[in-house]
PDB file of C-alpha atoms in Angstrom:
ATOM      1  CA  MET A1104      67.667  36.681 -21.056  1.00  0.00           C
ATOM      2  CA  GLN A1105      66.059  37.058 -17.691  1.00  0.00           C
ATOM      3  CA  SER A1106      62.673  38.798 -17.744  1.00  0.00           C
ATOM      4  CA  ARG A1107      62.110  42.200 -16.147  1.00  0.00           C
ATOM      5  CA  PHE A1108      59.808  40.577 -13.725  1.00  0.00           C
ATOM      6  CA  PHE A1109      62.534  38.359 -12.186  1.00  0.00           C
ATOM      7  CA  ALA A1110      65.171  41.176 -12.266  1.00  0.00           C
ATOM      8  CA  ASN A1111      62.871  43.720 -10.635  1.00  0.00           C
ATOM      9  CA  PRO A1112      59.267  42.659  -9.800  1.00  0.00           C
ATOM     10  CA  GLU A1113      58.120  46.021  -8.352  1.00  0.00           C
ATOM     11  CA  ALA A1114      56.970  47.719 -11.532  1.00  0.00           C
ATOM     12  CA  ILE A1115      55.041  44.700 -12.803  1.00  0.00           C
ATOM     13  CA  LEU A1116      53.457  44.087  -9.348  1.00  0.00           C
ATOM     14  CA  GLY A1117      52.222  47.635  -9.401  1.00  0.00           C
ATOM     15  CA  THR A1118      50.768  47.039 -12.922  1.00  0.00           C
ATOM     16  CA  LEU A1119      49.064  43.895 -11.600  1.00  0.00           C
ATOM     17  CA  ALA A1120      47.541  45.892  -8.682  1.00  0.00           C
ATOM     18  CA  ARG A1121      46.030  48.310 -11.176  1.00  0.00           C
ATOM     19  CA  LEU A1122      44.585  45.437 -13.345  1.00  0.00           C
ATOM     20  CA  PHE A1123      42.982  43.898 -10.239  1.00  0.00           C
ATOM     21  CA  ALA A1124      41.656  47.388  -9.171  1.00  0.00           C
ATOM     22  CA  ALA A1125      39.953  47.615 -12.545  1.00  0.00           C
ATOM     23  CA  GLU A1126      38.156  44.442 -11.675  1.00  0.00           C
ATOM     24  CA  GLY A1127      37.134  45.589  -8.131  1.00  0.00           C
ATOM     25  CA  ALA A1128      39.379  42.808  -6.697  1.00  0.00           C
ATOM     26  CA  ALA A1129      40.141  44.564  -3.258  1.00  0.00           C
ATOM     27  CA  ARG A1130      41.886  41.566  -1.694  1.00  0.00           C
ATOM     28  CA  GLU A1131      44.345  41.124  -4.511  1.00  0.00           C
ATOM     29  CA  VAL A1132      45.072  44.856  -4.567  1.00  0.00           C
ATOM     30  CA  ALA A1133      45.648  45.037  -0.793  1.00  0.00           C
ATOM     31  CA  VAL A1134      48.041  41.957  -0.907  1.00  0.00           C
ATOM     32  CA  LEU A1135      50.146  43.495  -3.768  1.00  0.00           C
ATOM     33  CA  THR A1136      50.106  47.039  -2.289  1.00  0.00           C
ATOM     34  CA  TYR A1137      51.079  46.284   1.253  1.00  0.00           C
ATOM     35  CA  SER A1138      53.302  43.274   0.913  1.00  0.00           C
ATOM     36  CA  SER A1139      56.966  42.947   0.503  1.00  0.00           C
ATOM     37  CA  PRO A1140      57.854  40.640  -2.378  1.00  0.00           C
ATOM     38  CA  GLU A1141      60.606  38.067  -2.385  1.00  0.00           C
ATOM     39  CA  LEU A1142      61.552  36.019  -5.434  1.00  0.00           C
ATOM     40  CA  VAL A1143      63.168  32.622  -4.662  1.00  0.00           C
ATOM     41  CA  GLU A1144      64.802  30.415  -7.266  1.00  0.00           C
ATOM     42  CA  THR A1145      63.365  26.914  -6.673  1.00  0.00           C
ATOM     43  CA  ASN A1146      64.941  24.960  -9.494  1.00  0.00           C
ATOM     44  CA  TYR A1147      67.317  25.207 -12.472  1.00  0.00           C
ATOM     45  CA  ASP A1148      67.490  22.861 -15.342  1.00  0.00           C
ATOM     46  CA  ASN A1149      70.358  23.314 -17.854  1.00  0.00           C
ATOM     47  CA  TRP A1150      68.560  21.478 -20.642  1.00  0.00           C
ATOM     48  CA  ASN A1151      67.949  23.482 -23.793  1.00  0.00           C
ATOM     49  CA  GLY A1152      69.924  26.531 -22.719  1.00  0.00           C
ATOM     50  CA  GLY A1153      68.717  26.530 -19.091  1.00  0.00           C
ATOM     51  CA  THR A1154      65.340  26.882 -17.456  1.00  0.00           C
ATOM     52  CA  THR A1155      64.830  28.480 -14.041  1.00  0.00           C
ATOM     53  CA  THR A1156      61.710  28.302 -11.941  1.00  0.00           C
ATOM     54  CA  TYR A1157      60.826  30.698  -9.214  1.00  0.00           C
ATOM     55  CA  SER A1158      58.387  31.058  -6.320  1.00  0.00           C
ATOM     56  CA  LEU A1159      57.082  34.573  -5.336  1.00  0.00           C
ATOM     57  CA  TYR A1160      56.549  35.138  -1.595  1.00  0.00           C
ATOM     58  CA  LEU A1161      54.411  38.094  -0.674  1.00  0.00           C
ATOM     59  CA  HIS A1162      55.170  38.962   2.989  1.00  0.00           C
ATOM     60  CA  VAL A1163      51.977  40.857   4.158  1.00  0.00           C
ATOM     61  CA  PRO A1164      51.483  42.740   7.435  1.00  0.00           C
ATOM     62  CA  LEU A1165      50.400  40.762  10.471  1.00  0.00           C
ATOM     63  CA  ASN A1166      47.016  42.692  10.688  1.00  0.00           C
ATOM     64  CA  LEU A1167      46.225  41.787   7.048  1.00  0.00           C
ATOM     65  CA  TYR A1168      47.140  38.118   7.100  1.00  0.00           C
ATOM     66  CA  PRO A1169      44.283  36.787   9.233  1.00  0.00           C
ATOM     67  CA  GLN A1170      41.801  38.645   7.072  1.00  0.00           C
ATOM     68  CA  LEU A1171      42.993  36.575   4.039  1.00  0.00           C
ATOM     69  CA  GLN A1172      42.542  33.174   5.459  1.00  0.00           C
ATOM     70  CA  GLU A1173      39.253  32.606   3.750  1.00  0.00           C
ATOM     71  CA  GLY A1174      40.049  32.207   0.131  1.00  0.00           C
ATOM     72  CA  MET A1175      43.828  32.659   0.401  1.00  0.00           C
ATOM     73  CA  GLY A1176      44.490  29.992  -2.159  1.00  0.00           C
ATOM     74  CA  LEU A1177      42.137  31.747  -4.695  1.00  0.00           C
ATOM     75  CA  ILE A1178      44.052  34.999  -4.133  1.00  0.00           C
ATOM     76  CA  GLU A1179      47.458  33.363  -4.648  1.00  0.00           C
ATOM     77  CA  GLN A1180      46.190  31.613  -7.864  1.00  0.00           C
ATOM     78  CA  ALA A1181      44.652  34.778  -9.181  1.00  0.00           C
ATOM     79  CA  ILE A1182      47.935  36.692  -8.769  1.00  0.00           C
ATOM     80  CA  LEU A1183      49.892  33.842 -10.362  1.00  0.00           C
ATOM     81  CA  ASP A1184      47.513  33.546 -13.241  1.00  0.00           C
ATOM     82  CA  LYS A1185      47.608  37.238 -14.076  1.00  0.00           C
ATOM     83  CA  ALA A1186      51.323  37.442 -13.867  1.00  0.00           C
ATOM     84  CA  GLN A1187      51.658  35.039 -16.772  1.00  0.00           C
ATOM     85  CA  ILE A1188      50.530  37.950 -19.001  1.00  0.00           C
ATOM     86  CA  PHE A1189      54.026  39.424 -18.636  1.00  0.00           C
ATOM     87  CA  LEU A1190      55.883  36.001 -18.320  1.00  0.00           C
ATOM     88  CA  ASP A1191      54.721  34.139 -21.436  1.00  0.00           C
ATOM     89  CA  GLN A1192      57.350  35.796 -23.624  1.00  0.00           C
ATOM     90  CA  PHE A1193      60.184  34.599 -21.512  1.00  0.00           C
ATOM     91  CA  PRO A1194      60.337  30.695 -21.994  1.00  0.00           C
ATOM     92  CA  SER A1195      63.414  30.188 -19.886  1.00  0.00           C
ATOM     93  CA  ASP A1196      61.965  31.712 -16.750  1.00  0.00           C
ATOM     94  CA  HIS A1197      58.890  30.294 -14.907  1.00  0.00           C
ATOM     95  CA  LEU A1198      56.925  31.449 -11.965  1.00  0.00           C
ATOM     96  CA  THR A1199      55.381  28.261 -10.495  1.00  0.00           C
ATOM     97  CA  GLN A1200      53.699  29.518  -7.314  1.00  0.00           C
ATOM     98  CA  VAL A1201      52.737  32.580  -5.354  1.00  0.00           C
ATOM     99  CA  LYS A1202      52.567  32.325  -1.571  1.00  0.00           C
ATOM    100  CA  ILE A1203      51.149  34.801   0.907  1.00  0.00           C
ATOM    101  CA  VAL A1204      52.912  34.618   4.124  1.00  0.00           C
ATOM    102  CA  PRO A1205      52.894  36.858   7.329  1.00  0.00           C
ATOM    103  CA  ALA A1206      55.802  39.244   7.549  1.00  0.00           C
ATOM    104  CA  VAL A1207      58.206  38.449  10.452  1.00  0.00           C
ATOM    105  CA  VAL A1208      58.584  41.425  12.577  1.00  0.00           C
ATOM    106  CA  GLU A1209      61.132  41.676  15.443  1.00  0.00           C
ATOM    107  CA  ASP A1210      59.401  42.984  18.637  1.00  0.00           C
ATOM    108  CA  PRO A1211      61.186  42.729  21.973  1.00  0.00           C
ATOM    109  CA  GLN A1212      57.808  43.365  23.667  1.00  0.00           C
ATOM    110  CA  TRP A1213      55.932  40.618  22.023  1.00  0.00           C
ATOM    111  CA  ARG A1214      55.418  38.652  25.316  1.00  0.00           C
ATOM    112  CA  GLU A1215      53.882  41.554  27.039  1.00  0.00           C
ATOM    113  CA  LYS A1216      51.674  42.357  24.133  1.00  0.00           C
ATOM    114  CA  ALA A1217      50.499  38.700  23.979  1.00  0.00           C
ATOM    115  CA  ALA A1218      49.756  38.719  27.629  1.00  0.00           C
ATOM    116  CA  ALA A1219      47.626  41.797  27.140  1.00  0.00           C
ATOM    117  CA  TRP A1220      45.788  40.142  24.392  1.00  0.00           C
ATOM    118  CA  LEU A1221      44.965  37.149  26.592  1.00  0.00           C
ATOM    119  CA  THR A1222      43.358  39.479  29.134  1.00  0.00           C
ATOM    120  CA  GLY A1223      41.110  40.906  26.540  1.00  0.00           C
ATOM    121  CA  SER A1224      42.508  44.373  26.735  1.00  0.00           C
ATOM    122  CA  LYS A1225      43.027  44.537  22.953  1.00  0.00           C
ATOM    123  CA  THR A1226      39.602  43.048  21.915  1.00  0.00           C
ATOM    124  CA  SER A1227      37.895  45.018  19.142  1.00  0.00           C
ATOM    125  CA  ASN A1228      34.634  44.473  17.249  1.00  0.00           C
ATOM    126  CA  GLN A1229      35.828  46.208  14.168  1.00  0.00           C
ATOM    127  CA  GLY A1230      34.899  44.825  10.854  1.00  0.00           C
ATOM    128  CA  CYS A1231      38.118  42.871  10.165  1.00  0.00           C
ATOM    129  CA  VAL A1232      36.762  39.493   8.987  1.00  0.00           C
ATOM    130  CA  ARG A1233      35.044  40.324   5.689  1.00  0.00           C
ATOM    131  CA  SER A1234      37.765  38.780   3.467  1.00  0.00           C
ATOM    132  CA  ASN A1235      36.409  40.242   0.233  1.00  0.00           C
ATOM    133  CA  ASN A1236      37.131  43.794   1.560  1.00  0.00           C
ATOM    134  CA  VAL A1237      40.021  43.774   3.886  1.00  0.00           C
ATOM    135  CA  ALA A1238      41.227  46.504   6.144  1.00  0.00           C
ATOM    136  CA  PRO A1239      45.038  46.525   5.891  1.00  0.00           C
ATOM    137  CA  LEU A1240      45.818  49.769   7.394  1.00  0.00           C
ATOM    138  CA  THR A1241      46.145  50.569  11.260  1.00  0.00           C
ATOM    139  CA  VAL A1242      46.248  53.809  13.145  1.00  0.00           C
ATOM    140  CA  ASP A1243      45.709  54.157  16.979  1.00  0.00           C
ATOM    141  CA  GLY A1244      45.244  50.422  17.049  1.00  0.00           C
ATOM    142  CA  LEU A1245      42.212  50.751  14.724  1.00  0.00           C
ATOM    143  CA  LEU A1246      41.716  49.105  11.325  1.00  0.00           C
ATOM    144  CA  PHE A1247      41.165  51.073   8.088  1.00  0.00           C
ATOM    145  CA  ARG A1248      40.618  50.206   4.422  1.00  0.00           C
ATOM    146  CA  SER A1249      42.065  53.354   2.821  1.00  0.00           C
ATOM    147  CA  GLN A1250      44.269  56.266   3.455  1.00  0.00           C
ATOM    148  CA  ALA A1251      41.297  58.569   2.785  1.00  0.00           C
ATOM    149  CA  GLU A1252      39.468  56.874   5.824  1.00  0.00           C
ATOM    150  CA  ILE A1253      42.517  57.484   8.038  1.00  0.00           C
ATOM    151  CA  HIS A1254      42.515  61.228   7.009  1.00  0.00           C
ATOM    152  CA  LEU A1255      38.849  61.479   7.841  1.00  0.00           C
ATOM    153  CA  TYR A1256      39.246  59.710  11.094  1.00  0.00           C
ATOM    154  CA  ARG A1257      42.003  62.083  12.278  1.00  0.00           C
ATOM    155  CA  ALA A1258      39.990  65.068  11.089  1.00  0.00           C
ATOM    156  CA  LEU A1259      36.888  63.905  13.093  1.00  0.00           C
ATOM    157  CA  LYS A1260      39.141  63.100  16.019  1.00  0.00           C
ATOM    158  CA  ALA A1261      40.588  66.643  15.951  1.00  0.00           C
ATOM    159  CA  CYS A1262      37.005  68.018  15.934  1.00  0.00           C
ATOM    160  CA  GLY A1263      36.169  66.159  19.052  1.00  0.00           C
ATOM    161  CA  VAL A1264      33.537  63.999  17.357  1.00  0.00           C
ATOM    162  CA  SER A1265      32.788  60.447  18.699  1.00  0.00           C
ATOM    163  CA  CYS A1266      33.096  58.003  15.840  1.00  0.00           C
ATOM    164  CA  ALA A1267      33.636  54.313  15.372  1.00  0.00           C
ATOM    165  CA  PRO A1268      35.571  53.239  12.309  1.00  0.00           C
ATOM    166  CA  LEU A1269      34.391  49.966  10.747  1.00  0.00           C
ATOM    167  CA  ALA A1270      31.984  49.213  13.460  1.00  0.00           C
ATOM    168  CA  VAL A1271      29.990  45.925  13.154  1.00  0.00           C
ATOM    169  CA  PHE A1272      26.278  46.026  13.199  1.00  0.00           C
ATOM    170  CA  VAL A1273      24.357  42.686  13.368  1.00  0.00           C
ATOM    171  CA  ARG A1274      20.612  42.183  13.138  1.00  0.00           C
ATOM    172  CA  GLY A1275      19.040  38.765  13.844  1.00  0.00           C
ATOM    173  CA  GLY A1276      15.430  37.643  13.440  1.00  0.00           C
ATOM    174  CA  GLU A1277      14.098  36.026  10.472  1.00  0.00           C
ATOM    175  CA  SER A1278      16.930  37.306   8.076  1.00  0.00           C
ATOM    176  CA  TYR A1279      20.378  37.805   9.493  1.00  0.00           C
ATOM    177  CA  ARG A1280      22.224  40.965   8.377  1.00  0.00           C
ATOM    178  CA  ARG A1281      25.718  42.076   9.035  1.00  0.00           C
ATOM    179  CA  ILE A1282      27.158  45.348   7.933  1.00  0.00           C
ATOM    180  CA  GLU A1283      30.353  47.346   8.508  1.00  0.00           C
ATOM    181  CA  PRO A1284      29.869  51.020   7.702  1.00  0.00           C
ATOM    182  CA  ASP A1285      33.110  53.014   7.195  1.00  0.00           C
ATOM    183  CA  PHE A1286      32.201  55.309  10.032  1.00  0.00           C
ATOM    184  CA  PHE A1287      29.362  55.573  12.780  1.00  0.00           C
ATOM    185  CA  ILE A1288      29.260  58.994  14.255  1.00  0.00           C
ATOM    186  CA  VAL A1289      27.282  60.177  17.287  1.00  0.00           C
ATOM    187  CA  HIS A1290      27.257  63.892  17.827  1.00  0.00           C
ATOM    188  CA  SER A1291      24.870  66.259  19.402  1.00  0.00           C
ATOM    189  CA  GLY A1292      22.203  63.554  19.672  1.00  0.00           C
ATOM    190  CA  ILE A1293      22.358  62.631  16.094  1.00  0.00           C
ATOM    191  CA  SER A1294      23.496  59.083  14.867  1.00  0.00           C
ATOM    192  CA  MET A1295      25.108  59.187  11.336  1.00  0.00           C
ATOM    193  CA  VAL A1296      26.758  56.617   9.026  1.00  0.00           C
ATOM    194  CA  VAL A1297      29.393  57.951   6.762  1.00  0.00           C
ATOM    195  CA  GLU A1298      30.529  55.916   3.771  1.00  0.00           C
ATOM    196  CA  VAL A1299      33.693  56.793   1.870  1.00  0.00           C
ATOM    197  CA  ASP A1300      33.174  56.150  -1.950  1.00  0.00           C
ATOM    198  CA  GLY A1301      35.344  56.100  -5.005  1.00  0.00           C
ATOM    199  CA  ASP A1302      38.631  54.392  -4.408  1.00  0.00           C
ATOM    200  CA  THR A1303      39.769  50.854  -5.163  1.00  0.00           C
ATOM    201  CA  VAL A1304      38.356  49.418  -1.932  1.00  0.00           C
ATOM    202  CA  HIS A1305      34.898  50.933  -2.298  1.00  0.00           C
ATOM    203  CA  GLN A1306      33.408  49.456  -5.499  1.00  0.00           C
ATOM    204  CA  GLU A1307      29.666  49.290  -4.660  1.00  0.00           C
ATOM    205  CA  THR A1308      27.022  50.703  -6.935  1.00  0.00           C
ATOM    206  CA  PRO A1309      24.737  53.367  -5.380  1.00  0.00           C
ATOM    207  CA  ALA A1310      21.947  50.730  -5.306  1.00  0.00           C
ATOM    208  CA  GLU A1311      24.202  48.093  -3.594  1.00  0.00           C
ATOM    209  CA  ALA A1312      25.282  50.682  -1.016  1.00  0.00           C
ATOM    210  CA  HIS A1313      21.655  51.750  -0.430  1.00  0.00           C
ATOM    211  CA  ALA A1314      20.640  48.163   0.197  1.00  0.00           C
ATOM    212  CA  ARG A1315      23.430  47.567   2.528  1.00  0.00           C
ATOM    213  CA  THR A1316      22.768  50.463   4.798  1.00  0.00           C
ATOM    214  CA  THR A1317      18.934  50.360   4.951  1.00  0.00           C
ATOM    215  CA  MET A1318      18.810  48.305   8.096  1.00  0.00           C
ATOM    216  CA  LEU A1319      20.382  51.337   9.912  1.00  0.00           C
ATOM    217  CA  GLN A1320      18.603  53.998   7.848  1.00  0.00           C
ATOM    218  CA  HIS A1321      15.207  52.402   8.741  1.00  0.00           C
ATOM    219  CA  GLU A1322      16.025  52.722  12.382  1.00  0.00           C
ATOM    220  CA  GLY A1323      16.482  56.551  12.091  1.00  0.00           C
ATOM    221  CA  VAL A1324      20.237  56.583  11.353  1.00  0.00           C
ATOM    222  CA  HIS A1325      21.179  59.274   8.845  1.00  0.00           C
ATOM    223  CA  ILE A1326      23.473  58.223   5.962  1.00  0.00           C
ATOM    224  CA  GLU A1327      26.017  60.419   4.422  1.00  0.00           C
ATOM    225  CA  ARG A1328      28.291  59.544   1.431  1.00  0.00           C
ATOM    226  CA  ILE A1329      31.503  61.381   0.641  1.00  0.00           C
ATOM    227  CA  GLN A1330      34.041  60.866  -2.123  1.00  0.00           C
ATOM    228  CA  SER A1331      37.456  59.380  -1.315  1.00  0.00           C
ATOM    229  CA  SER A1332      38.870  62.385  -3.315  1.00  0.00           C
ATOM    230  CA  ASP A1333      37.418  64.683  -0.715  1.00  0.00           C
ATOM    231  CA  CYS A1334      39.632  63.099   1.933  1.00  0.00           C
ATOM    232  CA  GLU A1335      42.851  62.508  -0.171  1.00  0.00           C
ATOM    233  CA  SER A1336      44.830  64.841   2.116  1.00  0.00           C
ATOM    234  CA  PRO A1337      44.567  66.040   5.788  1.00  0.00           C
ATOM    235  CA  GLN A1338      43.354  69.401   4.608  1.00  0.00           C
ATOM    236  CA  LYS A1339      40.605  68.080   2.386  1.00  0.00           C
ATOM    237  CA  ALA A1340      39.543  65.707   5.210  1.00  0.00           C
ATOM    238  CA  LYS A1341      39.189  68.566   7.584  1.00  0.00           C
ATOM    239  CA  ALA A1342      36.930  70.280   5.230  1.00  0.00           C
ATOM    240  CA  ALA A1343      34.886  67.115   4.793  1.00  0.00           C
ATOM    241  CA  ALA A1344      34.542  66.729   8.560  1.00  0.00           C
ATOM    242  CA  GLN A1345      33.285  70.279   8.828  1.00  0.00           C
ATOM    243  CA  LYS A1346      30.643  69.630   6.219  1.00  0.00           C
ATOM    244  CA  LEU A1347      29.565  66.551   8.103  1.00  0.00           C
ATOM    245  CA  LEU A1348      29.288  68.562  11.281  1.00  0.00           C
ATOM    246  CA  ALA A1349      27.302  71.250   9.525  1.00  0.00           C
ATOM    247  CA  ALA A1350      24.927  68.444   8.220  1.00  0.00           C
ATOM    248  CA  ILE A1351      24.539  67.242  11.819  1.00  0.00           C
ATOM    249  CA  GLU A1352      23.670  70.731  13.019  1.00  0.00           C
ATOM    250  CA  LYS A1353      20.956  71.090  10.238  1.00  0.00           C
ATOM    251  CA  LEU A1354      19.506  67.628  11.319  1.00  0.00           C
ATOM    252  CA  LYS A1355      19.538  68.774  14.926  1.00  0.00           C
ATOM    253  CA  ALA A1356      17.803  72.083  14.082  1.00  0.00           C
ATOM    254  CA  ALA A1357      15.139  70.295  12.005  1.00  0.00           C
ATOM    255  CA  ARG A1358      13.993  68.183  14.938  1.00  0.00           C
TER     256      ARG A1358
END
């Protein structure tokens, strides 16, 4: 009897994503969440009632694939290993490999877009190279790590606030530091970093988050942290944006 996984992998892939989320494995969660799975039968042996082997191809969006280059083999192996939890009870069906591949997208304008890239018109300094915390979502040509971030971005944009999602800050000197805050806001003469906490892609402890943002905080940048649940809908994100603006006004008045 063919296992449920090989008949319809979607439910088990969703369960795998939740298991990885419990471990804080953001890369594996992103791959499982945003990929399109394809099961390919790679071999059949009719000995002992028949044994079938499969390969699982996970077609990921083009903006996500480059972020997985570092450690891609480890991600594939982690997904393969955890899938065995569900497959060991089906000795006639075997999953022998997991491969992450870029999704093929038909785009009649790809030549024009490639030419624009060559001129540098699409260059971005967004934080898209930290492979341990990928940014799989895009809006307005910008990268985001969660839907909550997108809701907050749109709310800030609607309020006329200047903001930089996933901006990269680098400090040299004796000890090199690089951080990628979720948002950097400049409004009414106040500089503020906003971190969105509490979903599967934001797994830092408060102490870790504090240590990461001190390089900006010590330079006078104000740090605000909001819960992902406060931005889980456009309406909630609008309220969160208003609270951030109120905090900025208080900081401005206290000068």
